[in-house]
Amino acid sequence: MDGSSNNLVVVFVWLLTLSNVDLCIRKASCEVQCIPSEQDALLKMKRHLSDPSNRLASWSPNGNCCNWALVICHNITGHVLQLHLTTPPPSELHYMVFNETLNFGGEVHSSLLGLKHLNYLDLSNNDFGGMQIPTFLGSITSLIYLNLSNAVFGGNIPHQIAKLSNLQYLDLGGNEFSGSILHQIGKLSNLQYLDLRGNEFSGSIPHQIGNLSNLQYLDLGDNQFSGSIPHQIGNLSNLINLHLGYRLSIPIENLQWVSALSSLQYLELSYANLSNTFDWLQVLHALPSLRELHLLECDFNHHFEPSTINFSSLAVLHLSDSYFGTSLIPNWVFQLKRLVHLQLNNNSFQGPLPVGIQNLTLLQHLDLSYNQFNSSIPDWLYNFGHLKSLNLFQSNIVGTISINIGNLTSLVTLDFNDNLLNGPIPISMGNLCNLKKLALSNNKCNHQISEVLKILSAGCVSQALEIFYMSSSQLSGHLTDHIGLFKNLVELDLSDNSIQGPIPNSLGNLASLKYLDLSSNSIKGALPSSLGNLKSLIYLSLWNNTINSAIPISFGNLTSLMHLVLTKNQLDGNPFEILGSLSKLNYLGLGYNLFQGVVKEAHFVNFTHLQTFWAPKNQLTLKVDPNWNPSFLLLEELSLDSWNLGPQFPSWVQSLEHLWYLDISSAMICDSIPTLFWSTMGNLQYLNISYNHIEGELSTILINTTFGGAVDQSSNKLYGQLPCVSQNVMYIDLSSNWFSGSITHFLCHRQEETKSLQFLKLASNNLSGNLPDCWMSWPYLTTVNLAKNHLSGMLNTSTTSLLELQMLNLRNNNFSGKFPSFLMNGSNMVCLDLGDNQFSGILPSWVGQRLSSLKILVLRSNYFSGPIPHQICDMNFLQILDLAHKKLIGYIPKCVEHLSAMSIINGSLESSIYSAQQIDGIYFTLFVEALLVKGRFYDYSSNLGLVTSIDFSSNELSGEIPTEFTSLKGLHFLNLSNNHFIGQIPQKIGHMESLESMDLSRNLLSGEIPPSISQLSFLSFLNLSYNNLMGKIPTGTQLQSFEASSFIGNDLCGPPLNSNCSSNSPSNDKDKEIHHENGINWFFVSMALGFIVGFWVVVGPLLYSTSWRHAYYQFIDRIWYKLQYHCCW
């Protein structure tokens, strides 16, 4: 029971006023002829309306307007009396809305004035684009009924409306009206129904409303009124329904005026501040006729407990989303023993379900959802034999469902979604013969789906059940033919489980099914043809399974289908040969399958309602006329990534006026972008044309989107100067093109504007010159990637304005100067890559303190010198530290053990290192993608967050390797090669259990290889060559699998080297003595002399000249690095 029943009463009263008029409603037997002038007026009105569903097809000049759809005439005079131009409300399935009929729009034309006898006008549930109510409506004084609700009207209400003196019904709710309510509205003395709900009205409520003595229904809720509620409303003695809720910011100091409303049956005071109204309960329970009381989101702010309370008629109490000043349900609620409907959802109530509810023995509807009870279901709840609806959605309910659930024999709706229930479904649930809705999603049932279906199908519930939700409930096993026994099922959701096997043919027996979601399971096999029998189906999602067949021909019979998702399967064939006949589709998801074939214009002819077309990553080819005008003119989202759309640019997309999302990347387009494209695509929020062969110059183009938009034109052949971007764009990727020249044109365009850009990617172009001093116009940048260009000079001072910067990549340019001082403000920095530039000087000590959030620091191949600052150990989040190929000297700081992110085993780290932003439902990320470890190239893509690495190679570091290194148990890659380290390899090196690669080559390390190194079970790359190591190589499966080159240049023996370690045996000593007695082996002497001479001829000049030596080694390492190393981005 709710207010809608009372609404129907009022409408019925209004319809009774027409009972003295005989009406002809488009019957063939009606011979009355339409008045020609009125027919002309209707035709003119039609020309000014938009009718995407073609519901006015019968309105033709050759017809009789009295036989037209939505028109009602007088059956004697032929005058038009009523226009029913409303749009039917959408279907609601599983919390989703499906608009089966599209709204009228356009203009309400003054030709309506030609309908002199019009008394009923309904334009509700349409879209008139915010236009003001036409003033001429005030001249149609014959109107008794006017409904303009939910029709997107706006502005002020014209005062001419007050001239409609015969008006009995006025509904202007759910629009965009603003300003004050006309006080002249009080002159509409015949009004019985007034609804102004859900607008932007402000000011005070006019007291003249109290003059509407015939008023039975008044709704002023969900507006922006100020001041107090006029006491004159208490004069409305015939008032039955009163709504003053939602956004009503009026403080209620006194409710005494309500006591005069003796006929009041329904009262809503939602969003009301009753904290200073201590007598509100006494006032309300004195209302003799009150049956429904709705106090949603109210602030009572005191725990008021009256000794006695006596609502003589109250049957419905709704106290949701309110503040009671306590975590317990007020006790006075349990005194209302006549309650039939109790709704207490979303009040943060805690503790067990209150025992006092047992007193409410007449309850039929109980809603305790969205609370924090942390309670099991009490046994007494199973004794409510009259209960028809029980809602405990998201109430932190634990434990199991008792077999006593079978006692609730009147139950129609049961909602236990989103709780912590576990265990199987009790057998007694199959005996709930009246149960129409069963919602058990997001629990921990851990049950076989075959057992669930067996239990429910064994009893009478299978004949009654219409809605069954059990998604995310840890279901497993196979769907069985029992599913076909639920003949009246309308909605079925078993998504996000571990259901396996094929879809049973019996599913096709559910003739009433409108909603079916089996997504995110492990369903495999072919799609059964029997699914084509589900002709009532509106929504079908089989997303993210392993179904491997072509789409059955029978799918062409699903003529009611509006939402179809087959994404992420292994489906093949040409889907459009089957689906082309589904004329009601508004969402079509076919992405990430194995579809192939040629798609033609004819396949899309019936897709006139399509709004989302998402079919990326298939092998389909689109062949259409260059001047093709597609039928899906209502399309809003289009993704054809990896289709063959080329070679010409698909100019037909310019005809899609409603499009906001367009992805035609990797589409084999070898063309330039049409000049008009940028002007016609102004509504785009997302544009991706990357990975094509698009060419042309964009220097005169202003890339524009709606606010917060994203544009990806990377990996094409665009050239010339960079284009400019508008202040609306949030993401721009122009990387991997042929852009050249200065970046000034891009950065300094309209410098006075503050840009919204957060992501800037210009990497891998031919840009050159210095960076201009224009960064102050880009304060929201979080990611800047200018890598692999020819940019040079020092970074200017305006970069200090980039306070939001998280990722900066300047790799492989010619920047110079000292370590950028603007980074002192980089507390948000996550990734910094300055590698392969000409920066110089000493690394500042503040790096570790001011950049404490860094996860990646790459400074390799610059001219930095001096020691490694020990403050670098303060970077607790650091996962990748690359200081290779520089002139660093001194020791490795012993505090490296404080690099806590490298001490964590990967499972404790986030899998991604990225900068991200959500833009209208699209989640954009820039990942650090790859990592080079000496000798190996690793592509980690978005998993680099699980990688840790230290590279100090090719410096002039000295001293011993700190034993503290062995504390870094989470370190994966370590490279200390080409330095001057001495001493032994740390004995506890085996404690670094995550190591996959270690390079200590070309140092001065001595002693034996620690035996613990054999414990490094993940080690796949090892290089200890060219040191002074000696002794036997420790035995271990990993070590003996490496090549001998990993150990050469030392005095080592044992596998994998050919030299054995038996040199200390007696026989070996005897051989040495015999060899000595026989004299000198001149072959080995001459070989040694030749090696020495050759070595010094090559190495001598390098040792003599420091500059030669550094130039040589940098050259070798740079060539090797450029061939193999790609990091960040």
PDB file of C-alpha atoms in Angstrom, residues 96 193 268 418 484 606 637 652 810 959:
ATOM      1  CA  MET A  96      17.529  -1.483 -14.962  1.00  0.00           C
ATOM      2  CA  TYR A 193      -4.979  17.518  -7.964  1.00  0.00           C
ATOM      3  CA  GLU A 268       4.923  12.763   3.611  1.00  0.00           C
ATOM      4  CA  ASP A 418      24.262  -8.676  -0.093  1.00  0.00           C
ATOM      5  CA  GLY A 484      12.979 -25.504 -17.479  1.00  0.00           C
ATOM      6  CA  ASN A 606      16.620  -2.462 -38.510  1.00  0.00           C
ATOM      7  CA  GLU A 637      28.509   4.745 -28.033  1.00  0.00           C
ATOM      8  CA  TRP A 652      29.515   8.242 -41.972  1.00  0.00           C
ATOM      9  CA  LEU A 810      61.327  12.923 -20.194  1.00  0.00           C
ATOM     10  CA  GLY A 959      83.442  -0.505  -1.159  1.00  0.00           C
TER      11      GLY A 959
END
